Amino acid sequence: GHGDRRDRAQPERVRLGAAARKSRAWSVACGVWHTAAVTEHGQVLTWGTGDQGQVGHGKKEPSLSPKIVEGFLVTEDLGEEPIQCVACGPFHSAAVTVKGDVFTWGKGEVGQLGLGPSNMGSYKPALVKGIADVVQVAVGSLCTAAVGRTGQLWMW
């Protein structure tokens, strides 16, 4: 996230950049090869390795600095929804909107994106259908889980 490939042995501030509209980080999640942050305005910024689409920028390229992830559209006429939380696994990521919708992106070969059996992956966020009112999401190596507002638990 510092714009280079140098290791850091001590904490060093990550600059979110102009793309974040001068927002502050609200929460952060770390995968094996990438990181995601949610800003106070509900934007998602990611950086790191993107060879499986896990950074959600639409291509197979790494990002050394934070970049905004776009595409959290439930319907075209509503525009993008603000994000409340994000989770990162080794090769995929998930986010929950303030309205409780779940989006996933990255590698999906065993169904971990929740987008159906024929989906092998997505380089941009895709809406997971069949669940709603989600408040938390967690991502493992080959699975994803979500908790609903009234205590329901979903796994895929």
GROMACS .gro file of C-alpha atoms in nm:
model
  156
    1GLY     CA    1   0.000   0.000   0.000
    2HIS     CA    2   0.303   0.230   0.013
    3GLY     CA    3   0.355   0.236  -0.363
    4ASP     CA    4   0.658   0.005  -0.368
    5ARG     CA    5   0.751  -0.357  -0.295
    6ARG     CA    6   0.975  -0.283   0.004
    7ASP     CA    7   0.897  -0.469   0.331
    8ARG     CA    8   0.822  -0.264   0.642
    9ALA     CA    9   0.941  -0.378   0.987
   10GLN     CA   10   0.769  -0.090   1.166
   11PRO     CA   11   0.429   0.075   1.118
   12GLU     CA   12   0.419   0.330   0.840
   13ARG     CA   13   0.112   0.528   0.740
   14VAL     CA   14  -0.060   0.430   0.414
   15ARG     CA   15  -0.169   0.727   0.204
   16LEU     CA   16  -0.521   0.667   0.074
   17GLY     CA   17  -0.475   0.922  -0.201
   18ALA     CA   18  -0.701   1.168  -0.379
   19ALA     CA   19  -0.926   0.886  -0.500
   20ALA     CA   20  -1.058   0.844  -0.147
   21ARG     CA   21  -1.205   1.197  -0.147
   22LYS     CA   22  -1.001   1.293   0.158
   23SER     CA   23  -1.177   1.019   0.357
   24ARG     CA   24  -1.033   0.844   0.655
   25ALA     CA   25  -1.012   0.467   0.689
   26TRP     CA   26  -1.300   0.316   0.885
   27SER     CA   27  -1.199  -0.052   0.883
   28VAL     CA   28  -0.941  -0.279   0.722
   29ALA     CA   29  -0.906  -0.646   0.625
   30CYS     CA   30  -0.597  -0.839   0.519
   31GLY     CA   31  -0.581  -1.138   0.287
   32VAL     CA   32  -0.269  -1.336   0.215
   33TRP     CA   33  -0.166  -1.123  -0.083
   34HIS     CA   34  -0.393  -0.818  -0.070
   35THR     CA   35  -0.554  -0.568   0.167
   36ALA     CA   36  -0.886  -0.382   0.164
   37ALA     CA   37  -1.000  -0.075   0.356
   38VAL     CA   38  -1.344   0.080   0.394
   39THR     CA   39  -1.352   0.458   0.424
   40GLU     CA   40  -1.583   0.661   0.644
   41HIS     CA   41  -1.787   0.737   0.329
   42GLY     CA   42  -1.837   0.370   0.241
   43GLN     CA   43  -1.580   0.338  -0.036
   44VAL     CA   44  -1.365   0.026  -0.068
   45LEU     CA   45  -0.997   0.066  -0.149
   46THR     CA   46  -0.778  -0.236  -0.224
   47TRP     CA   47  -0.414  -0.301  -0.303
   48GLY     CA   48  -0.181  -0.596  -0.343
   49THR     CA   49  -0.169  -0.893  -0.579
   50GLY     CA   50  -0.454  -0.910  -0.826
   51ASP     CA   51  -0.371  -1.222  -1.028
   52GLN     CA   52  -0.701  -1.390  -0.929
   53GLY     CA   53  -0.906  -1.071  -0.937
   54GLN     CA   54  -0.902  -1.042  -0.557
   55VAL     CA   55  -0.841  -0.665  -0.562
   56GLY     CA   56  -1.155  -0.609  -0.772
   57HIS     CA   57  -1.011  -0.355  -1.016
   58GLY     CA   58  -1.133  -0.540  -1.326
   59LYS     CA   59  -0.799  -0.679  -1.439
   60LYS     CA   60  -0.527  -0.926  -1.344
   61GLU     CA   61  -0.277  -0.666  -1.228
   62PRO     CA   62  -0.127  -0.587  -0.889
   63SER     CA   63  -0.185  -0.252  -0.725
   64LEU     CA   64   0.097  -0.115  -0.512
   65SER     CA   65  -0.117   0.173  -0.382
   66PRO     CA   66  -0.481   0.187  -0.265
   67LYS     CA   67  -0.733   0.213  -0.549
   68ILE     CA   68  -1.110   0.245  -0.531
   69VAL     CA   69  -1.314  -0.066  -0.611
   70GLU     CA   70  -1.617   0.025  -0.819
   71GLY     CA   71  -1.927  -0.171  -0.913
   72PHE     CA   72  -2.133  -0.216  -0.597
   73LEU     CA   73  -2.455  -0.188  -0.798
   74VAL     CA   74  -2.767  -0.368  -0.683
   75THR     CA   75  -2.972  -0.207  -0.961
   76GLU     CA   76  -2.855   0.034  -1.229
   77ASP     CA   77  -3.102   0.306  -1.129
   78LEU     CA   78  -2.993   0.321  -0.764
   79GLY     CA   79  -2.622   0.375  -0.825
   80GLU     CA   80  -2.350   0.233  -0.604
   81GLU     CA   81  -2.427   0.144  -0.245
   82PRO     CA   82  -2.192   0.246   0.039
   83ILE     CA   83  -2.003  -0.043   0.200
   84GLN     CA   84  -2.007  -0.113   0.574
   85CYS     CA   85  -1.752  -0.397   0.596
   86VAL     CA   86  -1.513  -0.601   0.384
   87ALA     CA   87  -1.332  -0.935   0.420
   88CYS     CA   88  -1.030  -1.078   0.236
   89GLY     CA   89  -0.920  -1.436   0.176
   90PRO     CA   90  -0.617  -1.557  -0.016
   91PHE     CA   91  -0.780  -1.527  -0.359
   92HIS     CA   92  -1.122  -1.365  -0.314
   93SER     CA   93  -1.289  -1.081  -0.127
   94ALA     CA   94  -1.638  -0.992  -0.005
   95ALA     CA   95  -1.814  -0.674   0.102
   96VAL     CA   96  -2.145  -0.589   0.271
   97THR     CA   97  -2.337  -0.274   0.178
   98VAL     CA   98  -2.510  -0.056   0.437
   99LYS     CA   99  -2.840  -0.203   0.313
  100GLY     CA  100  -2.716  -0.559   0.378
  101ASP     CA  101  -2.635  -0.680   0.026
  102VAL     CA  102  -2.324  -0.895  -0.028
  103PHE     CA  103  -2.079  -0.859  -0.316
  104THR     CA  104  -1.789  -1.095  -0.391
  105TRP     CA  105  -1.499  -1.093  -0.637
  106GLY     CA  106  -1.183  -1.289  -0.716
  107LYS     CA  107  -1.129  -1.662  -0.768
  108GLY     CA  108  -1.447  -1.870  -0.759
  109GLU     CA  109  -1.361  -2.220  -0.881
  110VAL     CA  110  -1.531  -2.408  -0.594
  111GLY     CA  111  -1.825  -2.173  -0.542
  112GLN     CA  112  -1.668  -1.944  -0.282
  113LEU     CA  113  -1.810  -1.638  -0.459
  114GLY     CA  114  -2.169  -1.761  -0.421
  115LEU     CA  115  -2.243  -1.676  -0.783
  116GLY     CA  116  -2.345  -2.023  -0.902
  117PRO     CA  117  -2.170  -2.346  -0.999
  118SER     CA  118  -2.046  -2.227  -1.338
  119ASN     CA  119  -1.877  -1.911  -1.207
  120MET     CA  120  -1.499  -1.951  -1.202
  121GLY     CA  121  -1.426  -1.598  -1.090
  122SER     CA  122  -1.498  -1.228  -1.120
  123TYR     CA  123  -1.252  -0.942  -1.154
  124LYS     CA  124  -1.514  -0.693  -1.032
  125PRO     CA  125  -1.770  -0.705  -0.749
  126ALA     CA  126  -2.074  -0.922  -0.825
  127LEU     CA  127  -2.397  -0.931  -0.622
  128VAL     CA  128  -2.466  -1.255  -0.432
  129LYS     CA  129  -2.835  -1.334  -0.479
  130GLY     CA  130  -3.058  -1.517  -0.233
  131ILE     CA  131  -2.946  -1.348   0.089
  132ALA     CA  132  -3.032  -1.008   0.238
  133ASP     CA  133  -3.001  -0.800   0.554
  134VAL     CA  134  -2.642  -0.914   0.608
  135VAL     CA  135  -2.435  -0.735   0.875
  136GLN     CA  136  -2.106  -0.928   0.863
  137VAL     CA  137  -1.910  -1.137   0.615
  138ALA     CA  138  -1.605  -1.362   0.659
  139VAL     CA  139  -1.383  -1.516   0.394
  140GLY     CA  140  -1.171  -1.832   0.417
  141SER     CA  141  -0.948  -1.998   0.160
  142LEU     CA  142  -1.230  -2.171  -0.027
  143CYS     CA  143  -1.546  -2.050   0.146
  144THR     CA  144  -1.745  -1.744   0.247
  145ALA     CA  145  -1.986  -1.693   0.538
  146ALA     CA  146  -2.235  -1.419   0.621
  147VAL     CA  147  -2.440  -1.327   0.929
  148GLY     CA  148  -2.785  -1.171   0.891
  149ARG     CA  149  -2.934  -0.891   1.098
  150THR     CA  150  -3.157  -1.135   1.292
  151GLY     CA  151  -2.891  -1.402   1.345
  152GLN     CA  152  -2.917  -1.613   1.030
  153LEU     CA  153  -2.594  -1.775   0.913
  154TRP     CA  154  -2.516  -1.851   0.549
  155MET     CA  155  -2.211  -2.036   0.413
  156TRP     CA  156  -2.097  -2.117   0.064
   0.00000   0.00000   0.00000
